Short mmCIF file of C-alpha atoms and ligand atoms in Angstrom, two decimals:
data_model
loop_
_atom_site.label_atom_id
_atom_site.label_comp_id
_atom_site.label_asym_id
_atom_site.label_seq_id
_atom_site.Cartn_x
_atom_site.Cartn_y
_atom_site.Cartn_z
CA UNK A 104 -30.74 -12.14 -24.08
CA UNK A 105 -33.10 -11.44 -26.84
CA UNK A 106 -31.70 -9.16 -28.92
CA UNK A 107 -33.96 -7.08 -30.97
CA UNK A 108 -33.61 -3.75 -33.24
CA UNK A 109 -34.24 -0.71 -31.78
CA UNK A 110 -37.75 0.75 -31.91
CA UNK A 111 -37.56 3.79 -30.11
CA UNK A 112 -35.40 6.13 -32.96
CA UNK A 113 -36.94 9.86 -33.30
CA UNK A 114 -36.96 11.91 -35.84
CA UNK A 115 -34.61 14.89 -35.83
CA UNK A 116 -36.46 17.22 -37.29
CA UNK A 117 -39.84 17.02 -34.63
CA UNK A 118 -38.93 14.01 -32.28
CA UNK A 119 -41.57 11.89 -33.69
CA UNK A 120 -41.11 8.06 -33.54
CA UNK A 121 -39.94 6.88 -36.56
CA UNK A 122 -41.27 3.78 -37.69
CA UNK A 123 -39.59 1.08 -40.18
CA UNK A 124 -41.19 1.49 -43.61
CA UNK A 125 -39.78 -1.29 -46.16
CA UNK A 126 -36.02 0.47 -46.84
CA UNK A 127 -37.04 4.01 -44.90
CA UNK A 128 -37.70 5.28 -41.45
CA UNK A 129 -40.89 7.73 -41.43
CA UNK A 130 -42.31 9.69 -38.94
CA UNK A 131 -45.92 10.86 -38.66
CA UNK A 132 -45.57 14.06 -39.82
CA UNK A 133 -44.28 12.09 -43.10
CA UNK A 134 -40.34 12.91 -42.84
CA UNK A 135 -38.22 10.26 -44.25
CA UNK A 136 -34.79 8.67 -43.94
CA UNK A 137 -33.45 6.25 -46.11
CA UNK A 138 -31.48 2.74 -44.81
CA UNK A 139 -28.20 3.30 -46.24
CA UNK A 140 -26.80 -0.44 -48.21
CA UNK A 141 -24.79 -1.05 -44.91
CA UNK A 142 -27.60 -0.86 -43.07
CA UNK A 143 -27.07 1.91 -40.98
CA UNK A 144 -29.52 5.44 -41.19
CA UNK A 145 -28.61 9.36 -41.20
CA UNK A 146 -30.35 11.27 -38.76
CA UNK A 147 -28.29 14.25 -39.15
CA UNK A 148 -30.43 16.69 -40.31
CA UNK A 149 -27.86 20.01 -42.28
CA UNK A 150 -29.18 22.34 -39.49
CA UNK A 151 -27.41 20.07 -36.67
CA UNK A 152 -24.11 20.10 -38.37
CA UNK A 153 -21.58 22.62 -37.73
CA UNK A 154 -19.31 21.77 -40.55
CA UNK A 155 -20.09 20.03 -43.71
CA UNK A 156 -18.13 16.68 -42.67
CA UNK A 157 -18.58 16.62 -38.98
CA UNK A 158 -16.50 14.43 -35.99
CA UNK A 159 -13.63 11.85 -36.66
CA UNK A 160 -12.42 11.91 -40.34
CA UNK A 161 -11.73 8.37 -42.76
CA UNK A 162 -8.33 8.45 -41.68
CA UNK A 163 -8.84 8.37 -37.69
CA UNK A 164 -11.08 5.86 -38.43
CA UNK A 165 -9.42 3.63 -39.88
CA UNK A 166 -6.35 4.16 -37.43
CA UNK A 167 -8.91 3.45 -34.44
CA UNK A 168 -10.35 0.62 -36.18
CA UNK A 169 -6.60 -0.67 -36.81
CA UNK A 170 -5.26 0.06 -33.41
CA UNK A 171 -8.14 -1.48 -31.49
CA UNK A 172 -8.37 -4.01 -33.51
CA UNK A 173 -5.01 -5.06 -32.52
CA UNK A 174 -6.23 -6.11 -29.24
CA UNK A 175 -4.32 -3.52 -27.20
CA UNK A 176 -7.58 -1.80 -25.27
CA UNK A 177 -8.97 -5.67 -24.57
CA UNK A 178 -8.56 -5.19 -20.71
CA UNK A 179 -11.05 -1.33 -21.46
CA UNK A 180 -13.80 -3.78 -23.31
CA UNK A 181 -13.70 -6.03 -20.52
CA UNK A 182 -13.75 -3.45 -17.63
CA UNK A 183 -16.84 -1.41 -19.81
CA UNK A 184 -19.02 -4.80 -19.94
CA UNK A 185 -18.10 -5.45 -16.39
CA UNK A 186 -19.45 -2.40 -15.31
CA UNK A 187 -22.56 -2.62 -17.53
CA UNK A 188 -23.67 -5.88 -16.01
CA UNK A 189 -23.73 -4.42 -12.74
CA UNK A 190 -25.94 -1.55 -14.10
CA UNK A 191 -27.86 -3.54 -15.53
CA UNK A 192 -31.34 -4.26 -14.55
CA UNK A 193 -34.17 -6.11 -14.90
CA UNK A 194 -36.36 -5.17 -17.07
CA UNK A 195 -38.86 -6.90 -19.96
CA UNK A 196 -37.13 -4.29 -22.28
CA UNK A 197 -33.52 -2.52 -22.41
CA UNK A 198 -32.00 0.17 -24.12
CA UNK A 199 -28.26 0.69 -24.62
CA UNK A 200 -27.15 3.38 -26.41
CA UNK A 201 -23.04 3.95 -27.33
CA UNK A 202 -22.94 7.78 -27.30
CA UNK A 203 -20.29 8.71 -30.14
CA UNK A 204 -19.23 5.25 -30.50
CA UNK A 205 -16.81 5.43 -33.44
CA UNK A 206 -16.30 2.40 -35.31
CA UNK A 207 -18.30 0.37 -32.69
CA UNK A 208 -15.57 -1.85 -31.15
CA UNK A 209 -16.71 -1.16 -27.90
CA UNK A 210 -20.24 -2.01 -28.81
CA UNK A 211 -19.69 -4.72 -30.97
CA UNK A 212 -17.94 -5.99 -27.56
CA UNK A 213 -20.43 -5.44 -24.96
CA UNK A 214 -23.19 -6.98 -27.61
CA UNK A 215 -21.00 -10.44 -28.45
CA UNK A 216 -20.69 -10.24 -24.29
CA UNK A 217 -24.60 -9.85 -23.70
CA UNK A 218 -26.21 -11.97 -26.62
CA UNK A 219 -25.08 -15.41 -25.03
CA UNK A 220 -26.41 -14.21 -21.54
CA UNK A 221 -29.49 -16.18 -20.74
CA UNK A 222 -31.48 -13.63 -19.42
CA UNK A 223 -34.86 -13.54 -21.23
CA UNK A 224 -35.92 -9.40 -21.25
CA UNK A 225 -35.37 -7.85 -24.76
CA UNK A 226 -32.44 -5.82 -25.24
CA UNK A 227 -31.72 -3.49 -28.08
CA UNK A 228 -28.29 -1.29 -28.89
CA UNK A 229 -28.31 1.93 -30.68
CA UNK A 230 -24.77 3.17 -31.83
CA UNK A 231 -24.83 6.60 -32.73
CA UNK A 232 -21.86 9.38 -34.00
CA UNK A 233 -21.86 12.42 -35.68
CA UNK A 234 -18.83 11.03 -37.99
CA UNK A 235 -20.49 9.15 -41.11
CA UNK A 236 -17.33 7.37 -41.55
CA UNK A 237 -16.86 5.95 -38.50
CA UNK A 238 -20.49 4.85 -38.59
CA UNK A 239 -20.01 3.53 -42.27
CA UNK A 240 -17.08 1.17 -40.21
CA UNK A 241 -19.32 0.31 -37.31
CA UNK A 242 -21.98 -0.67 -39.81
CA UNK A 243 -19.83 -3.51 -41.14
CA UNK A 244 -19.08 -4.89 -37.40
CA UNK A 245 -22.26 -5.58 -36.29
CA UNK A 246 -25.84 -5.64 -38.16
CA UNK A 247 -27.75 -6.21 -35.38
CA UNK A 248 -26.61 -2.90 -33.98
CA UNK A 249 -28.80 0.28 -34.61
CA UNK A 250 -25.88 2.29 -36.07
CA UNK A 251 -27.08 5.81 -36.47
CA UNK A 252 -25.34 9.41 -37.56
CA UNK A 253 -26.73 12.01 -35.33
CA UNK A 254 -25.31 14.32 -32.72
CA UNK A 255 -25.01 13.76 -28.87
CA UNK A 256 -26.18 17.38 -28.62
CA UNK A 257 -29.93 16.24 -30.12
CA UNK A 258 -29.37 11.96 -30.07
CA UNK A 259 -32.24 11.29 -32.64
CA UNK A 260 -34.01 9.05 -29.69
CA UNK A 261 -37.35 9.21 -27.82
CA UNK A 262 -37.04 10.91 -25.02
CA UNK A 263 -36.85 8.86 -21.67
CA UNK A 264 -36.38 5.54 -23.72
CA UNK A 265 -33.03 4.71 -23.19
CA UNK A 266 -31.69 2.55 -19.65
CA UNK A 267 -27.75 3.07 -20.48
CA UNK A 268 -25.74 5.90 -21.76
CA UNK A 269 -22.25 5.28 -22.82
CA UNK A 270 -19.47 8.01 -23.19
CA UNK A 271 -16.16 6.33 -24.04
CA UNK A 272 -13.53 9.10 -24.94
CA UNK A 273 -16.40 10.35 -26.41
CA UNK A 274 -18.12 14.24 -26.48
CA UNK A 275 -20.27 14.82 -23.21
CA UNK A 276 -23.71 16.38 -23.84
CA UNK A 277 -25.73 15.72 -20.71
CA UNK A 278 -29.02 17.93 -21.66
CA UNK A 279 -28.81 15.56 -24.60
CA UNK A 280 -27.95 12.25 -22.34
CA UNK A 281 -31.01 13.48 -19.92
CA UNK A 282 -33.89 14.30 -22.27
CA UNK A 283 -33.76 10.28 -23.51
CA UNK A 284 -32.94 8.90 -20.56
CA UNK A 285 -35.09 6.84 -18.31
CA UNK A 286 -35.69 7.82 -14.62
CA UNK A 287 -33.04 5.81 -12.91
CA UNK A 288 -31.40 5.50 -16.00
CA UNK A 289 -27.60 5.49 -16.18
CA UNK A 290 -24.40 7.32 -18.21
CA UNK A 291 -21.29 5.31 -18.24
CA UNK A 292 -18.50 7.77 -18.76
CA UNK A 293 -15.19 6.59 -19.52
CA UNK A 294 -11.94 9.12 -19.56
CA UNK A 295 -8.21 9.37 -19.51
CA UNK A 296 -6.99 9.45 -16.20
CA UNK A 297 -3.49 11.83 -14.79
CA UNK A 298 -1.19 8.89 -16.63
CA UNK A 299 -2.74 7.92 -19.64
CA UNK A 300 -0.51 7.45 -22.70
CA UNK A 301 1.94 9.25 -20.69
CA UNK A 302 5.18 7.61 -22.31
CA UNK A 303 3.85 8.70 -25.87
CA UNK A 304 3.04 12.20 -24.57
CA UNK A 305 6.81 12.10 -22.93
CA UNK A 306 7.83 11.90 -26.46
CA UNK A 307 5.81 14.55 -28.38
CA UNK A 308 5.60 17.43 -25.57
CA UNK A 309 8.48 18.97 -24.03
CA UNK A 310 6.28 19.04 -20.56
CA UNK A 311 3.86 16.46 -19.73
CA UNK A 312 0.89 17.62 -17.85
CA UNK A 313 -1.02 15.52 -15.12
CA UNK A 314 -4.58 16.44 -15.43
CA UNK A 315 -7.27 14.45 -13.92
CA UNK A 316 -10.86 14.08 -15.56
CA UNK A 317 -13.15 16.63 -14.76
CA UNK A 318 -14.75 17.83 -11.70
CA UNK A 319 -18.93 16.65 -12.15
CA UNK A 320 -19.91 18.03 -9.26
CA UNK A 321 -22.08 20.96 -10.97
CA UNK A 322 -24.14 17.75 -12.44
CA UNK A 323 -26.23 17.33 -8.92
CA UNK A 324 -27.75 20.38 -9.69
CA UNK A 325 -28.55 19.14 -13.15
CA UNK A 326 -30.39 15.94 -11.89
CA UNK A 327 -27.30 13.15 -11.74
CA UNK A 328 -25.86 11.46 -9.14
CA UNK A 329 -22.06 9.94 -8.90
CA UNK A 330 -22.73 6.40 -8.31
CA UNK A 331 -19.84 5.04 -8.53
CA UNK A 332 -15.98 5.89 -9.60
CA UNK A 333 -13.70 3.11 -11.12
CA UNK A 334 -10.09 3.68 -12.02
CA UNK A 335 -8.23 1.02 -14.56
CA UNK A 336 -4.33 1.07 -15.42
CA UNK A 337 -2.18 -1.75 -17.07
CA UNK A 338 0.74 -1.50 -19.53
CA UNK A 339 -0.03 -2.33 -22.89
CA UNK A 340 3.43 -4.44 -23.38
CA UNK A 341 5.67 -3.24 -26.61
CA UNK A 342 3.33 -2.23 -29.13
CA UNK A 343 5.06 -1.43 -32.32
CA UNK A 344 5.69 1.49 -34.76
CA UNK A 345 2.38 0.60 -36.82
CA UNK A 346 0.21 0.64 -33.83
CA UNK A 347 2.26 3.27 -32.30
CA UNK A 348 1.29 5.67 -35.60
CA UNK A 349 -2.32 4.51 -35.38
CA UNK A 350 -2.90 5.36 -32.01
CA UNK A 351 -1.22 8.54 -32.32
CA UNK A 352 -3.61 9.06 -35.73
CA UNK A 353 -6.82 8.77 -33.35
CA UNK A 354 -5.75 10.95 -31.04
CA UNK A 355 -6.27 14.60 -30.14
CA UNK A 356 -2.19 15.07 -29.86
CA UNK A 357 -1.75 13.74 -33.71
CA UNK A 358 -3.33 17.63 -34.32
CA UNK A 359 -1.76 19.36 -30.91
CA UNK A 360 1.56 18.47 -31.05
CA UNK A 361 4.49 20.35 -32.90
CA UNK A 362 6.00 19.12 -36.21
CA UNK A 363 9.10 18.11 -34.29
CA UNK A 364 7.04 16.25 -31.79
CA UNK A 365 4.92 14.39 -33.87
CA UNK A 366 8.05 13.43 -35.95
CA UNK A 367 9.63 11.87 -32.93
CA UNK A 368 6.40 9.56 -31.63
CA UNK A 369 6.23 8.58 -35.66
CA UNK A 370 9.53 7.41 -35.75
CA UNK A 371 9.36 6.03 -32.32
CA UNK A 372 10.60 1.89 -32.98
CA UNK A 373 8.56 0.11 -29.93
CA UNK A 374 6.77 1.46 -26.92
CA UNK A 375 5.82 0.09 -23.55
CA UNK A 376 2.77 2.28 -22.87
CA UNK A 377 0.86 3.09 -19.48
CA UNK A 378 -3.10 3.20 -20.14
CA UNK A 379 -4.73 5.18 -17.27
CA UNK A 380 -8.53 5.20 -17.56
CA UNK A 381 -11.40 6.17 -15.10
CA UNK A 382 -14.72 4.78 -15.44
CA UNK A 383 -17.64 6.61 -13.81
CA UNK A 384 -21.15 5.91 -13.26
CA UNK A 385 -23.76 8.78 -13.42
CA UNK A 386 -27.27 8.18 -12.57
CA UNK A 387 -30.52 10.36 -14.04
CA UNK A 388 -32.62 10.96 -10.92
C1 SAM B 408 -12.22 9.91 -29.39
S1 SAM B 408 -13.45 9.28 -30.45
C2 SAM B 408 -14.04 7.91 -29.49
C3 SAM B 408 -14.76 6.86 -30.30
C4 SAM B 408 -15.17 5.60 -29.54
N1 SAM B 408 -16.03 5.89 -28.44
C5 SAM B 408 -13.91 4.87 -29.07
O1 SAM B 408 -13.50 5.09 -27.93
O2 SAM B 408 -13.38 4.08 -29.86
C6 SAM B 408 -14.76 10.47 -30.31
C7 SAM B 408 -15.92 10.20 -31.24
O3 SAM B 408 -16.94 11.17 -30.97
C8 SAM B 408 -17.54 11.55 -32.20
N2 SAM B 408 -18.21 12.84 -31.98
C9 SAM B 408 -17.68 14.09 -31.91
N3 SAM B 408 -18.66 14.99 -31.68
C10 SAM B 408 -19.82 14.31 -31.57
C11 SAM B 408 -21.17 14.68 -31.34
N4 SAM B 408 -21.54 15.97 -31.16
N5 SAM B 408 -22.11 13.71 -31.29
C12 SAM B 408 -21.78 12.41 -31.48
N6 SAM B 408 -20.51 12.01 -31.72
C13 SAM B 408 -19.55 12.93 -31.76
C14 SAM B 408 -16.37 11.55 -33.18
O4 SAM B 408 -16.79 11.46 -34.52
C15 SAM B 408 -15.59 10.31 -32.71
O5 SAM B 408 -16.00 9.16 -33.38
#
């Protein structure tokens, strides 16, 4: 694949195209972001944020970054790129865009996957999340990555520019995922399933719920079509107290559970844990 940076990044503030300008991005009406030294840019304007330090904070980053890191999720990574290829298609020039992609693993992934392909249409990847730290991370992965800070609510993208959404464990907007889609474009959504993490959940809850992803039904009406619904499950094999604390650390139930329940998955030696993930394909019509 050629792999080349990604030229179709809007400016927040009046959807503009911005265009690369020595160490700035600057759109016609003369608004201006700076390259940050890591190479990634903020296109977060103060009026999209809802809190001063919005999404995942330092700390969850650098648990996810550990965690994954780790190798545990491999057989995710491989399933996501898997599923990518087939959505795919051929075109002189793609667009994939990792919707609240943390600290890029799964990015990082799917590009080391792509660049050796031999296909010859140009292919560009914009990472974006609202969490500066986790993009700060991602930025040192990958620097032929886009990495942006924006919001999945607005992305800071031209509108009907992009051929692949993904949402991995990530926040759904899909008036946002629409407006820069393609026609025929595609989101990739990828949940937690009835069992996922069930053994740590065993541990910190006194009840363990089975609830399964959410019903998209209402999305027809909205334009998208279920193409296609993909369920993965493996057991990770003993993972240990470190990457037992991490994972818990990037985790919703690291905040929900009780004092006493997040005492006993810290202190928890070694774990054999079930991941139970479901991988659906939404198309823009
Ligand atoms: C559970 S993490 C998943 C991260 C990554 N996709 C992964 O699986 O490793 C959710 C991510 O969504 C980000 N996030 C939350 N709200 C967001 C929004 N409105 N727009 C973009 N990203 C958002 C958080 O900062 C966090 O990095």
């Amino acid at each position: 694949m050629n792999i080349v940076k990604a030229d179709n990044l809007a400016c927040p503030l009046d959807g503009e195209r911005l265009e690369l300008r020595e160490k700035q991005l600057v759109c016609v009406n003369g608004h201006t972001f700076d390259i940050a030294r890591q190479g990634y840019v903020n296109l977060l304007p103060v009026q999209h944020k809802r809190t001063k330090h919005p999404g995942d904070s330092k700390e969850m980053v650098s648990a996810r970054s550990r965690f994954l890191n780790s190798g545990v999720y491999v057989p995710v990574a491989n399933k996501l790129t898997e599923i990518i290829v087939t959505h795919l298609v051929d075109a002189e020039k793609i667009c994939l865009m990792d919707a609240g992609c943390g600290e890029g693993y799964y990015f990082d992934y799917v590009f080391n996957y792509l660049k050796d392909k031999n296909d010859c249409g140009e292919l560009s990847f914009v990472g974006l999340d609202i969490s500066k730290a986790a993009i700060t991370e991602a930025a040192k992965r990958n620097r032929q990555i886009s990495w942006i800070v924006g919001t999945n609510r607005q992305p800071p993208v031209c509108a009907g520019s992009v051929d692949i959404v993904l949402c991995v464990f990530g926040f759904q907007s899909f008036a946002g995922f629409k407006k820069i889609l393609k026609p025929g474009g595609k989101v990739i959504l990828v949940e937690p399933g009835p069992d996922h993490l069930k053994e740590l959940r065993e541990t910190i809850y006194p009840e363990v719920k089975k609830s399964q992803p959410q019903d998209l039904s209402y999305l027809e009406e909205k334009g998208f079509s279920l193409l296609d619904r993909q369920p993965l499950q493996f057991k990770t094999g003993v993972i240990n107290n470190e990457q037992i604390n991490h994972l818990l650390l990037m985790t919703p139930h690291f905040y929900r559970a009780t004092k006493e329940g997040r005492e006993a998955a810290v202190n928890l030696k070694e774990l054999d844990l079930t991941v139970d993930v479901v991988f659906r394909v939404l198309q823009k019509e």
